Short mmCIF file of C-alpha atoms in Angstrom, two decimals:
data_model
loop_
_atom_site.label_atom_id
_atom_site.label_comp_id
_atom_site.label_asym_id
_atom_site.label_seq_id
_atom_site.Cartn_x
_atom_site.Cartn_y
_atom_site.Cartn_z
CA MET A 1 -6.24 95.17 167.79
CA SER A 2 -4.21 94.00 171.18
CA GLY A 3 -0.94 95.04 173.38
CA SER A 4 0.57 97.87 171.97
CA ARG A 5 2.75 100.12 168.75
CA GLN A 6 4.60 103.07 169.27
CA ARG A 7 6.01 106.16 166.99
CA THR A 8 8.00 109.94 167.80
CA LEU A 9 6.80 112.70 166.32
CA GLY A 10 10.12 112.54 164.05
CA GLY A 11 10.91 115.03 161.96
CA GLY A 12 8.11 117.65 161.76
CA GLY A 13 7.41 116.97 165.66
CA GLN A 14 9.18 120.25 167.73
CA GLN A 15 7.88 121.44 164.55
CA ILE A 16 3.80 121.12 166.93
CA LEU A 17 4.71 120.99 169.49
CA ASP A 18 6.87 124.44 169.06
CA TYR A 19 3.15 125.76 167.42
CA LEU A 20 1.54 124.41 170.62
CA LYS A 21 3.27 126.44 172.78
CA ARG A 22 2.99 129.70 170.32
CA MET A 23 -0.75 129.45 170.31
CA HIS A 24 -0.78 128.62 173.80
CA ALA A 25 0.93 131.31 174.63
CA GLU A 26 -1.41 134.26 172.86
CA ASN A 27 -4.20 133.13 173.79
CA PRO A 28 -4.30 131.41 177.46
CA ALA A 29 -8.19 129.46 176.37
CA PHE A 30 -6.04 127.10 173.68
CA PHE A 31 -5.43 123.66 176.07
CA TYR A 32 -2.10 121.42 175.21
CA ALA A 33 -0.59 118.58 177.16
CA VAL A 34 2.29 115.80 176.10
CA GLN A 35 1.87 112.14 177.43
CA GLY A 36 4.21 110.96 179.97
CA ASP A 37 8.18 111.41 178.55
CA ASN A 38 10.36 114.35 179.19
CA ASP A 39 11.56 115.17 175.39
CA HIS A 40 7.92 114.56 174.49
CA SER A 41 9.85 112.78 171.62
CA GLY A 42 7.17 109.22 172.03
CA GLY A 43 4.08 111.06 174.56
CA ASN A 44 0.61 111.48 172.95
CA ILE A 45 -0.23 115.04 172.28
CA PHE A 46 -3.73 116.51 172.24
CA TRP A 47 -4.44 120.03 171.49
CA VAL A 48 -8.05 121.92 171.85
CA ASP A 49 -8.11 125.75 170.45
CA ALA A 50 -11.11 128.38 172.06
CA THR A 51 -13.62 128.02 169.30
CA SER A 52 -13.47 124.38 170.12
CA ARG A 53 -14.46 124.97 174.08
CA MET A 54 -16.63 126.71 172.91
CA ASN A 55 -18.91 125.31 170.00
CA TYR A 56 -18.31 121.43 173.23
CA SER A 57 -20.69 124.07 175.48
CA TYR A 58 -23.06 123.93 173.08
CA PHE A 59 -23.09 121.09 170.69
CA GLY A 60 -21.18 118.18 172.58
CA ASP A 61 -23.68 115.87 173.81
CA ALA A 62 -23.02 114.16 170.01
CA VAL A 63 -19.14 113.45 169.62
CA ILE A 64 -17.62 111.49 166.36
CA PHE A 65 -14.52 110.12 167.59
CA ASP A 66 -12.37 109.83 164.51
CA THR A 67 -9.19 107.09 163.99
CA THR A 68 -9.54 107.46 160.52
CA SER A 69 -5.43 108.32 159.85
CA ARG A 70 -4.70 105.28 162.23
CA THR A 71 -6.98 102.43 161.30
CA ASN A 72 -5.36 103.47 157.66
CA ARG A 73 -2.09 103.20 158.75
CA TYR A 74 -1.49 106.88 156.96
CA ARG A 75 1.83 108.48 157.85
CA VAL A 76 0.16 110.62 160.83
CA PRO A 77 -1.48 109.12 163.42
CA PHE A 78 -3.97 111.56 163.24
CA ALA A 79 -7.37 111.32 165.22
CA SER A 80 -9.51 113.82 166.11
CA PHE A 81 -13.06 114.62 168.30
CA THR A 82 -15.77 115.78 166.44
CA GLY A 83 -19.46 116.30 166.19
CA PHE A 84 -22.25 118.25 164.48
CA ASN A 85 -22.93 122.08 164.48
CA HIS A 86 -26.92 123.96 164.69
CA HIS A 87 -26.22 123.70 161.03
CA GLY A 88 -26.05 119.74 161.41
CA GLN A 89 -21.67 120.58 159.83
CA PRO A 90 -18.97 118.59 160.59
CA VAL A 91 -17.79 121.55 164.10
CA LEU A 92 -14.77 120.19 165.94
CA PHE A 93 -13.64 119.45 169.29
CA GLY A 94 -9.63 118.52 169.85
CA CYS A 95 -6.97 116.60 168.17
CA ALA A 96 -4.57 114.33 168.87
CA LEU A 97 -1.04 112.45 168.01
CA ILE A 98 -1.77 109.09 168.91
CA LEU A 99 1.91 107.80 169.05
CA ASN A 100 1.82 105.14 171.68
CA ASP A 101 -1.27 102.37 171.39
CA SER A 102 -2.25 100.75 174.57
CA GLU A 103 -4.99 100.82 176.89
CA SER A 104 -3.26 103.12 179.49
CA SER A 105 -2.78 106.09 176.29
CA PHE A 106 -6.04 106.24 175.32
CA ILE A 107 -7.40 106.22 179.43
CA TRP A 108 -5.35 109.03 178.94
CA LEU A 109 -6.23 110.85 175.88
CA PHE A 110 -10.10 110.71 177.18
CA GLU A 111 -9.17 111.77 180.07
CA THR A 112 -7.63 114.75 179.05
CA TRP A 113 -10.23 115.54 176.71
CA LEU A 114 -12.56 115.53 179.25
CA ASN A 115 -10.81 117.72 181.83
CA ALA A 116 -10.33 120.49 178.85
CA MET A 117 -14.52 120.11 178.38
CA SER A 118 -14.63 121.23 182.52
CA GLY A 119 -16.03 117.37 183.06
CA ARG A 120 -18.88 117.63 181.02
CA ARG A 121 -19.43 113.84 179.52
CA PRO A 122 -21.44 113.85 176.28
CA VAL A 123 -24.10 111.73 175.66
CA SER A 124 -23.16 109.89 172.66
CA ILE A 125 -19.34 108.89 171.43
CA THR A 126 -19.09 107.01 168.45
CA SER A 127 -15.40 105.73 166.55
CA ASP A 128 -13.55 102.86 165.15
CA PRO A 129 -14.49 99.12 166.58
CA ASP A 130 -11.44 99.04 168.62
CA GLN A 131 -11.22 96.58 171.88
CA LEU A 132 -8.71 100.12 172.82
CA ILE A 133 -10.58 102.58 171.92
CA GLN A 134 -14.25 100.54 173.71
CA VAL A 135 -11.52 99.91 177.32
CA ALA A 136 -10.91 103.75 177.81
CA VAL A 137 -14.47 104.96 176.45
CA ALA A 138 -15.93 102.11 179.09
CA GLN A 139 -13.55 103.55 182.17
CA VAL A 140 -13.34 107.35 181.16
CA LEU A 141 -17.06 107.65 179.91
CA PRO A 142 -19.46 104.96 181.55
CA GLU A 143 -21.91 106.83 181.60
CA THR A 144 -21.75 108.05 177.59
CA ARG A 145 -23.28 105.56 174.69
CA HIS A 146 -21.06 104.33 173.01
CA ARG A 147 -21.46 103.13 169.11
CA PHE A 148 -19.25 101.81 166.75
CA CYS A 149 -18.67 103.48 163.29
CA LYS A 150 -21.56 101.61 160.71
CA LEU A 151 -19.28 102.46 158.03
CA ALA A 152 -16.31 100.50 159.44
CA MET A 153 -18.47 97.90 160.54
CA PHE A 154 -19.64 97.66 156.37
CA ARG A 155 -15.88 97.68 155.80
CA GLU A 156 -14.36 95.66 157.79
CA THR A 157 -17.27 92.85 156.25
CA GLN A 158 -15.91 93.08 153.28
CA GLU A 159 -11.92 92.56 154.20
CA LYS A 160 -13.67 89.27 156.72
CA LEU A 161 -16.09 87.60 153.34
CA SER A 162 -14.00 89.37 151.00
CA HIS A 163 -15.00 85.86 149.28
CA LEU A 164 -18.69 85.97 149.28
CA TYR A 165 -18.60 89.59 147.95
CA GLN A 166 -16.99 88.32 145.17
CA SER A 167 -19.38 84.64 144.29
CA HIS A 168 -22.22 87.09 145.20
CA PRO A 169 -22.84 90.32 144.40
CA ILE A 170 -25.77 90.69 145.23
CA PHE A 171 -25.11 89.57 149.36
CA GLU A 172 -23.33 93.34 150.31
CA THR A 173 -26.60 95.56 149.42
CA GLU A 174 -28.89 92.59 150.55
CA PHE A 175 -27.53 92.98 153.52
CA ARG A 176 -26.87 96.85 153.78
CA LYS A 177 -30.65 96.69 153.06
CA CYS A 178 -31.24 94.77 156.39
CA ILE A 179 -29.15 96.59 158.20
CA ASP A 180 -30.23 100.18 157.31
CA GLU A 181 -33.91 99.31 156.50
CA SER A 182 -34.76 96.96 159.44
CA GLU A 183 -37.78 99.97 161.47
CA THR A 184 -37.56 96.73 164.89
CA ILE A 185 -35.84 94.75 166.51
CA ASP A 186 -38.40 91.90 165.24
CA GLU A 187 -38.05 92.49 161.85
CA PHE A 188 -33.88 93.12 162.33
CA GLU A 189 -34.04 89.76 163.12
CA SER A 190 -35.73 88.09 161.33
CA CYS A 191 -33.44 89.24 158.07
CA TRP A 192 -30.30 88.06 159.02
CA GLN A 193 -31.50 85.17 160.39
CA SER A 194 -32.67 84.62 156.05
CA LEU A 195 -29.35 86.17 155.60
CA LEU A 196 -27.32 83.87 156.95
CA GLU A 197 -29.86 80.52 155.80
CA ARG A 198 -29.67 82.23 152.33
CA TYR A 199 -25.79 82.36 151.28
CA TYR A 200 -25.14 78.86 153.97
CA VAL A 201 -23.23 81.11 156.03
CA MET A 202 -24.86 80.30 159.99
CA GLY A 203 -21.61 78.98 161.22
CA ASN A 204 -19.25 82.49 160.35
CA GLU A 205 -17.35 83.15 163.14
CA TRP A 206 -17.22 86.58 161.63
CA LEU A 207 -21.25 87.57 160.84
CA GLN A 208 -21.58 86.10 164.33
CA THR A 209 -19.29 88.31 166.37
CA MET A 210 -21.16 91.26 164.16
CA HIS A 211 -24.10 89.97 165.75
CA ASN A 212 -22.18 90.04 169.80
CA ALA A 213 -21.79 93.29 169.06
CA ARG A 214 -25.53 94.60 166.98
CA GLN A 215 -26.59 96.88 170.44
CA GLN A 216 -23.40 98.68 169.83
CA TRP A 217 -23.41 99.56 165.69
CA VAL A 218 -27.09 98.27 164.24
CA PRO A 219 -29.31 101.54 164.05
CA VAL A 220 -32.55 99.65 165.00
CA PHE A 221 -31.13 99.06 168.56
CA MET A 222 -29.52 103.01 168.21
CA ARG A 223 -32.91 104.87 167.90
CA ASP A 224 -33.50 105.90 172.38
CA THR A 225 -29.58 108.49 171.58
CA PHE A 226 -28.71 111.55 170.76
CA PHE A 227 -27.15 111.50 168.02
CA GLY A 228 -27.10 113.87 166.53
CA GLU A 229 -27.22 113.38 162.61
CA VAL A 230 -29.50 114.35 159.90
CA SER A 231 -29.05 111.93 157.15
CA ARG A 232 -28.88 108.73 157.55
CA THR A 233 -25.97 108.52 155.25
CA GLU A 234 -23.39 108.30 158.69
CA GLY A 235 -19.59 109.28 157.73
CA VAL A 236 -19.93 111.82 155.60
CA ASN A 237 -17.86 115.53 155.48
CA SER A 238 -16.03 114.31 158.20
CA PHE A 239 -14.44 117.61 159.64
CA PHE A 240 -10.83 116.67 157.87
CA ASP A 241 -11.61 114.56 154.49
CA GLY A 242 -9.62 116.39 151.96
CA PHE A 243 -7.11 118.32 154.79
CA VAL A 244 -5.26 114.96 156.07
CA ASN A 245 -4.69 112.43 154.14
CA ALA A 246 -2.05 109.07 152.89
CA PHE A 247 -0.11 111.58 151.81
CA THR A 248 0.07 114.30 154.68
CA THR A 249 3.83 114.27 156.35
CA MET A 250 4.41 115.35 160.01
CA GLN A 251 5.71 118.93 159.00
CA MET A 252 2.07 119.30 156.48
CA LEU A 253 -0.01 118.60 159.52
CA ILE A 254 -0.56 121.88 160.90
CA LYS A 255 -1.16 124.01 158.07
CA GLN A 256 -4.06 121.20 156.83
CA TYR A 257 -5.50 121.24 160.35
CA GLU A 258 -6.22 124.88 160.21
CA LYS A 259 -7.16 125.03 156.69
CA ALA A 260 -9.73 122.88 157.46
CA ILE A 261 -10.41 124.93 161.03
CA ALA A 262 -10.81 127.85 158.52
CA SER A 263 -12.76 126.01 154.97
CA TRP A 264 -15.26 125.43 158.04
CA HIS A 265 -15.53 128.27 159.60
CA ASP A 266 -16.36 129.82 156.23
CA LEU A 267 -18.98 126.96 155.57
CA GLU A 268 -20.55 128.05 158.82
CA LEU A 269 -20.33 131.56 158.33
CA LYS A 270 -22.45 131.00 154.66
CA ALA A 271 -24.75 129.06 156.93
CA ASP A 272 -25.67 131.90 159.32
CA TYR A 273 -25.54 134.38 156.57
CA GLU A 274 -28.69 132.05 154.76
CA THR A 275 -30.62 131.51 157.64
CA THR A 276 -31.22 135.09 159.22
CA ASN A 277 -30.69 136.36 155.82
CA THR A 278 -32.86 134.97 153.49
CA THR A 279 -36.73 133.42 154.02
CA PRO A 280 -37.01 129.42 153.18
CA VAL A 281 -40.73 128.20 151.44
CA LEU A 282 -43.58 127.56 153.12
CA LYS A 283 -45.08 124.40 151.53
CA THR A 284 -48.29 124.68 153.94
CA PRO A 285 -50.50 127.05 155.22
CA SER A 286 -49.90 125.23 158.65
CA PRO A 287 -48.25 127.71 161.94
CA MET A 288 -46.11 125.15 162.93
CA GLU A 289 -44.52 125.47 159.20
CA LYS A 290 -44.17 128.65 159.46
CA GLN A 291 -42.92 128.83 163.93
CA ALA A 292 -39.74 126.01 162.37
CA ALA A 293 -39.21 128.44 159.37
CA ASN A 294 -38.42 131.43 162.30
CA LEU A 295 -37.31 129.36 164.74
CA TYR A 296 -34.50 126.76 162.51
CA THR A 297 -31.24 126.81 160.82
CA ARG A 298 -32.31 126.61 157.20
CA ARG A 299 -30.44 122.84 156.75
CA ILE A 300 -32.93 121.71 160.51
CA PHE A 301 -35.57 123.69 158.98
CA MET A 302 -35.46 121.98 155.68
CA LYS A 303 -35.50 118.07 157.33
CA PHE A 304 -38.47 119.27 159.54
CA GLN A 305 -40.40 120.21 156.16
CA GLU A 306 -39.52 116.80 154.72
CA GLU A 307 -41.66 115.61 157.90
CA LEU A 308 -44.40 117.27 157.73
CA VAL A 309 -45.33 117.36 154.26
CA GLU A 310 -45.34 114.07 154.44
CA THR A 311 -48.22 113.77 157.22
CA LEU A 312 -50.39 114.33 154.14
CA ALA A 313 -49.73 111.33 153.19
CA ASN A 314 -49.46 108.98 156.57
CA PRO A 315 -53.30 109.62 158.48
CA ALA A 316 -53.60 109.44 162.08
CA THR A 317 -56.24 106.19 163.15
CA LYS A 318 -56.72 106.89 167.46
CA ILE A 319 -56.51 103.60 168.38
CA ASP A 320 -56.43 103.16 172.45
CA ASP A 321 -57.31 106.10 174.31
CA SER A 322 -56.87 105.53 178.13
CA GLY A 323 -58.73 108.56 179.06
CA THR A 324 -54.38 110.69 179.86
CA ILE A 325 -52.84 108.30 177.00
CA THR A 326 -53.93 108.48 173.08
CA THR A 327 -52.55 105.67 171.21
CA TYR A 328 -52.79 106.55 167.39
CA ARG A 329 -51.42 104.08 164.25
CA VAL A 330 -50.15 106.52 161.26
CA ALA A 331 -48.62 104.19 158.47
CA LYS A 332 -48.16 105.15 154.54
CA PHE A 333 -51.14 105.12 152.61
CA GLY A 334 -51.01 101.36 150.66
CA GLU A 335 -48.20 99.84 153.47
CA ASP A 336 -49.48 99.41 156.70
CA HIS A 337 -46.86 96.78 157.46
CA LYS A 338 -44.58 99.32 157.93
CA ALA A 339 -47.41 101.07 160.08
CA HIS A 340 -45.43 102.88 163.43
CA THR A 341 -46.88 103.70 166.80
CA VAL A 342 -47.18 107.01 169.03
CA THR A 343 -48.76 107.55 172.37
CA PHE A 344 -49.44 110.99 173.25
CA ASN A 345 -50.45 111.87 176.81
CA THR A 346 -52.45 114.75 177.24
CA PHE A 347 -51.73 116.33 180.25
CA GLU A 348 -47.82 116.10 180.44
CA MET A 349 -48.03 116.96 176.22
CA LYS A 350 -45.62 114.71 176.08
CA VAL A 351 -45.87 112.59 172.70
CA SER A 352 -43.32 109.12 171.84
CA CYS A 353 -42.52 106.92 168.33
CA SER A 354 -42.06 104.06 167.95
CA CYS A 355 -39.39 104.94 164.99
CA GLN A 356 -37.95 106.73 167.84
CA MET A 357 -36.45 109.65 165.41
CA PHE A 358 -37.21 113.14 168.23
CA GLU A 359 -34.18 110.09 170.33
CA TYR A 360 -32.46 109.88 167.79
CA SER A 361 -32.15 113.05 165.66
CA GLY A 362 -34.07 116.29 168.06
CA ILE A 363 -36.22 116.67 165.06
CA VAL A 364 -39.75 115.26 165.39
CA CYS A 365 -41.00 113.35 162.38
CA ARG A 366 -43.64 112.98 159.90
CA HIS A 367 -45.61 110.07 162.91
CA ILE A 368 -46.00 112.41 165.86
CA LEU A 369 -46.62 115.54 163.49
CA ALA A 370 -49.19 113.66 162.39
CA VAL A 371 -50.24 113.22 165.61
CA PHE A 372 -50.24 116.46 166.79
CA ARG A 373 -52.54 117.61 163.45
CA ALA A 374 -55.45 114.96 164.29
CA LYS A 375 -54.74 116.06 167.59
CA ASN A 376 -55.41 120.02 165.98
CA LEU A 377 -51.64 120.64 168.13
CA LEU A 378 -51.16 124.29 165.62
CA THR A 379 -47.31 124.92 166.33
CA LEU A 380 -44.48 122.49 168.11
CA PRO A 381 -44.66 122.35 172.06
CA SER A 382 -41.08 123.91 173.08
CA GLN A 383 -40.11 120.66 174.68
CA TYR A 384 -39.60 119.26 170.75
CA ILE A 385 -37.53 121.72 169.76
CA LEU A 386 -34.08 121.83 170.41
CA LYS A 387 -31.78 124.15 170.89
CA ARG A 388 -28.89 123.23 168.92
CA TRP A 389 -31.01 122.99 165.89
CA THR A 390 -32.39 126.66 166.43
CA ARG A 391 -31.10 129.70 164.44
CA ASN A 392 -30.05 131.00 168.24
CA ALA A 393 -28.21 127.14 168.95
CA LYS A 394 -25.29 130.12 170.61
CA SER A 395 -26.90 132.70 172.68
CA GLY A 396 -26.04 132.56 176.42
CA ALA A 397 -22.85 132.33 177.85
CA VAL A 398 -22.14 129.18 178.70
CA LEU A 399 -19.00 129.55 180.28
CA ASP A 400 -20.49 131.39 182.88
CA GLU A 401 -22.36 128.24 184.69
CA HIS A 402 -18.71 127.57 185.69
CA ALA A 403 -16.84 130.95 186.59
CA SER A 404 -17.43 131.30 189.84
CA GLU A 405 -15.28 127.68 190.03
CA MET A 406 -12.09 129.61 188.71
CA THR A 407 -12.42 132.57 191.15
CA ASN A 408 -8.92 131.71 192.34
CA SER A 409 -7.49 130.76 188.44
CA SER A 410 -6.47 134.21 186.80
CA ARG A 411 -5.23 132.57 184.11
CA GLU A 412 -8.51 130.50 183.88
CA SER A 413 -10.79 133.99 183.89
CA LEU A 414 -9.04 134.87 181.26
CA THR A 415 -10.08 132.06 179.42
CA VAL A 416 -14.17 132.93 180.13
CA ARG A 417 -13.04 136.87 179.28
CA TYR A 418 -11.52 136.08 176.75
CA ASN A 419 -14.00 133.99 174.96
CA ASN A 420 -17.46 135.69 176.70
CA LEU A 421 -16.23 139.11 174.91
CA ARG A 422 -15.73 136.93 171.87
CA GLN A 423 -18.64 135.73 171.99
CA GLU A 424 -20.10 138.56 171.91
CA ALA A 425 -17.53 140.10 168.62
CA ILE A 426 -19.32 137.51 166.42
CA LYS A 427 -22.91 138.86 167.37
CA TYR A 428 -22.00 142.01 166.43
CA VAL A 429 -20.65 141.06 163.53
CA GLU A 430 -23.34 139.73 162.51
CA GLU A 431 -26.10 141.76 163.32
CA GLY A 432 -23.71 145.23 162.06
CA ALA A 433 -23.30 143.52 158.55
CA LYS A 434 -27.21 143.00 157.58
CA SER A 435 -27.78 146.75 155.68
CA ILE A 436 -24.60 150.37 155.59
CA HIS A 437 -27.07 151.31 157.75
CA ILE A 438 -26.60 149.86 160.89
CA TYR A 439 -22.40 148.93 159.55
CA ASN A 440 -22.40 152.19 159.76
CA VAL A 441 -23.62 152.55 163.10
CA ALA A 442 -21.51 149.43 164.26
CA MET A 443 -18.17 151.19 162.99
CA ASP A 444 -19.06 154.25 165.06
CA ALA A 445 -20.06 152.14 168.14
CA LEU A 446 -15.96 150.17 167.35
CA LYS A 447 -14.09 153.06 167.28
CA ASP A 448 -16.05 154.48 170.16
CA ALA A 449 -15.47 151.33 171.77
CA ALA A 450 -11.63 151.02 171.52
CA LYS A 451 -11.29 155.22 172.74
CA LYS A 452 -12.43 153.94 175.14
CA ILE A 453 -10.25 150.91 175.69
CA ALA A 454 -7.04 152.78 175.08
CA VAL A 455 -8.25 155.62 177.98
CA VAL A 456 -9.35 152.37 180.73
CA LYS A 457 -5.66 150.10 179.26
CA ASN A 458 -3.49 153.71 179.55
CA GLN A 459 -4.32 154.41 183.79
CA GLY A 460 -1.98 150.80 184.43
CA PRO A 461 -3.35 146.74 184.63
CA VAL A 462 -4.78 145.60 187.44
CA PRO A 463 -3.95 143.16 189.76
CA ALA A 464 -4.57 140.15 189.13
CA LYS A 465 -6.02 137.48 192.74
CA SER A 466 -3.17 134.99 192.86
CA GLY A 467 -3.48 131.28 192.31
CA THR A 468 -2.04 127.83 191.04
CA LEU A 469 -3.16 126.65 187.16
CA VAL A 470 -2.25 123.57 185.57
CA ASN A 471 -1.31 124.95 181.78
CA GLY A 472 -0.88 123.14 178.67
CA GLY A 473 2.23 122.32 179.29
CA GLY A 474 1.92 120.81 182.03
CA GLN A 475 3.66 122.60 183.63
CA GLU A 476 2.99 124.50 186.61
CA LEU A 477 2.04 128.59 187.08
CA HIS A 478 2.47 130.50 189.88
CA PRO A 479 0.91 134.53 189.42
CA ASN A 480 4.29 135.52 192.28
CA GLU A 481 7.10 134.64 190.51
CA GLU A 482 7.69 136.52 187.57
CA ASN A 483 6.33 139.46 188.09
CA GLN A 484 3.35 138.37 188.56
CA ALA A 485 2.26 135.34 185.83
CA ALA A 486 -1.16 137.41 185.65
CA THR A 487 0.31 140.27 184.28
CA TYR A 488 2.82 138.73 181.63
CA GLN A 489 1.97 140.84 179.31
CA SER A 490 4.09 143.78 178.71
CA SER A 491 1.74 147.14 176.89
CA ASP A 492 3.51 146.26 173.41
CA GLU A 493 2.00 142.69 173.39
CA LYS A 494 -1.45 144.30 174.36
CA GLU A 495 -0.90 146.70 171.40
CA ARG A 496 -0.68 142.72 169.75
CA LYS A 497 -2.87 142.04 170.09
CA ILE A 498 -5.71 144.13 170.04
CA ARG A 499 -4.50 145.35 166.12
CA GLU A 500 -5.42 141.05 165.70
CA LEU A 501 -8.53 140.88 167.29
CA THR A 502 -9.33 145.25 165.25
CA ALA A 503 -8.02 142.51 161.64
CA GLU A 504 -9.97 139.93 162.53
CA LEU A 505 -12.89 141.21 163.38
CA GLU A 506 -12.64 143.58 160.56
CA SER A 507 -11.80 140.11 157.67
CA THR A 508 -15.16 139.37 159.35
CA ASN A 509 -15.73 142.49 158.20
CA GLN A 510 -15.62 142.54 154.30
CA ARG A 511 -16.48 138.51 154.01
CA CYS A 512 -19.90 139.78 155.72
CA GLU A 513 -19.99 141.84 152.72
CA VAL A 514 -19.37 139.74 150.28
CA TYR A 515 -21.31 137.32 151.32
CA ARG A 516 -24.46 140.18 151.32
CA ALA A 517 -23.68 141.06 147.84
CA ASN A 518 -23.72 138.30 146.28
CA LEU A 519 -27.19 138.46 148.23
CA LEU A 520 -27.78 140.57 146.66
CA ALA A 521 -26.72 140.13 143.38
CA VAL A 522 -28.84 136.53 143.63
CA LEU A 523 -32.14 138.80 144.63
CA LYS A 524 -31.57 141.53 141.70
CA ASP A 525 -31.49 138.28 138.84
CA MET A 526 -34.79 136.60 141.11
CA GLU A 527 -36.18 140.35 140.96
CA GLU A 528 -35.39 140.10 136.95
CA GLN A 529 -36.24 137.11 136.30
CA LYS A 530 -39.89 138.05 137.96
CA LEU A 531 -40.62 140.88 135.75
CA LYS A 532 -40.00 138.57 132.77
CA LEU A 533 -42.06 136.02 133.96
CA SER A 534 -44.64 138.78 135.13
CA VAL A 535 -44.58 140.97 130.95
CA LYS A 536 -45.22 136.30 130.05
CA VAL A 537 -48.01 135.98 131.90
CA GLN A 538 -49.93 139.92 131.07
CA ASN A 539 -48.88 138.57 127.42
CA ALA A 540 -50.85 135.23 127.86
CA ARG A 541 -53.86 136.63 128.94
CA LEU A 542 -54.16 139.63 126.04
CA SER A 543 -53.96 136.69 123.94
CA LEU A 544 -56.55 134.63 125.43
CA LYS A 545 -58.95 138.12 125.78
CA GLU A 546 -58.22 138.72 121.01
#
């Protein structure tokens, strides 16, 4: 794409801006920015809430910049920064309205987003194959690995080669197989050349363009970089799928945005509860499997378990031993032509596989696990357990790392306190919902804490330190103005905030109780089935004796 395209906010624009201002006023950790013009009618807009900023500190290593609504000419030029949480579910890192398609607009957007994320750059970013985005990523995130969305590349190929797809229906299947199933670069190049020759398209300009860009979209070239994917199907479960579509208007956007956030939040809570309160079925006597079951979230454990079970059919054969480094050849029975090479450094306890699954997804592959088995290694070395995939992925107050940089900003200090308290409250709720006894203890403790807070609050506000900061709207706020902005909240506002947080906590408690009741019902049903099965077994034994 070249040049630029200008849009306006239209009728729902002021509604969105009012929403962003209100959210920022209620919680300083809600960040928004408007590019350029004074009336905000044609400038690009970016926003990110406190939860998304916190999630980025845990899961911001792999980012997807989704511009589906822009490329598909939706009514709303909506874009989002997303990633994957510890359950492999989509997680939000920020949203944007791209009203002005230009190189400078995307540079501004990425710079603004990076600023909101405390300057922490991701390891990788995936986007549509757009020239404007490519330039912006290269300038703002030069050290980040930029990948083109594979599904977008397939979609464009289908458009450019529609005649070939129609005349040779099997071409698409063979084309996708060449891209998805090539396990080495040589295998891909050979397959690609064979495909071109078989369908007489050696001189096709589009396919030549695709091949020139292969290092940015063909999986075999990208496997040395972490992209956070635990399945081969890229692009499934986009954060706003089912919430924002071609018919979504500017007036509907915020409502759909909040629905998406609430929906994925509930799904994360359910996954958290399942991980914490149910025990997965182990398929081997391996201590490593038990270790993984206790460490990983449920979905990630299932993926690890799949790899571990496959080691039974993928024996490791030693092919070289130079002392500290041993090399193994690992192949599935009957598939020697698809063998992988694994090197093991005994001294440093480092291992690498030619399939590079660990580098790409953060989960150890069956080939490495086969070598661990051959070496009689009973547990996973700590360096091969990515914290972001564990049930404790969110443990620790990550934002504390930046606390020393915020001492001169009373509003930013409030942001740190807010996020840290919120994170601790979530963990408190999760623990409190595990049993009726713990629930009662937790509720008593909350009531005591509320009384202590009320006593301190009645003693009057504590003077805040002075400083200057830029808020979401781009205006400077000076603490010595308006009777010191650091104490901008009146007692009534603080009371309202406490009521809101209490209501939110109570709502979360109620959801946890629902999940707990559902789980108990399932366990009860399982016990009944177990009892029925036991009776049948006993009857069968009696029949045999007779």
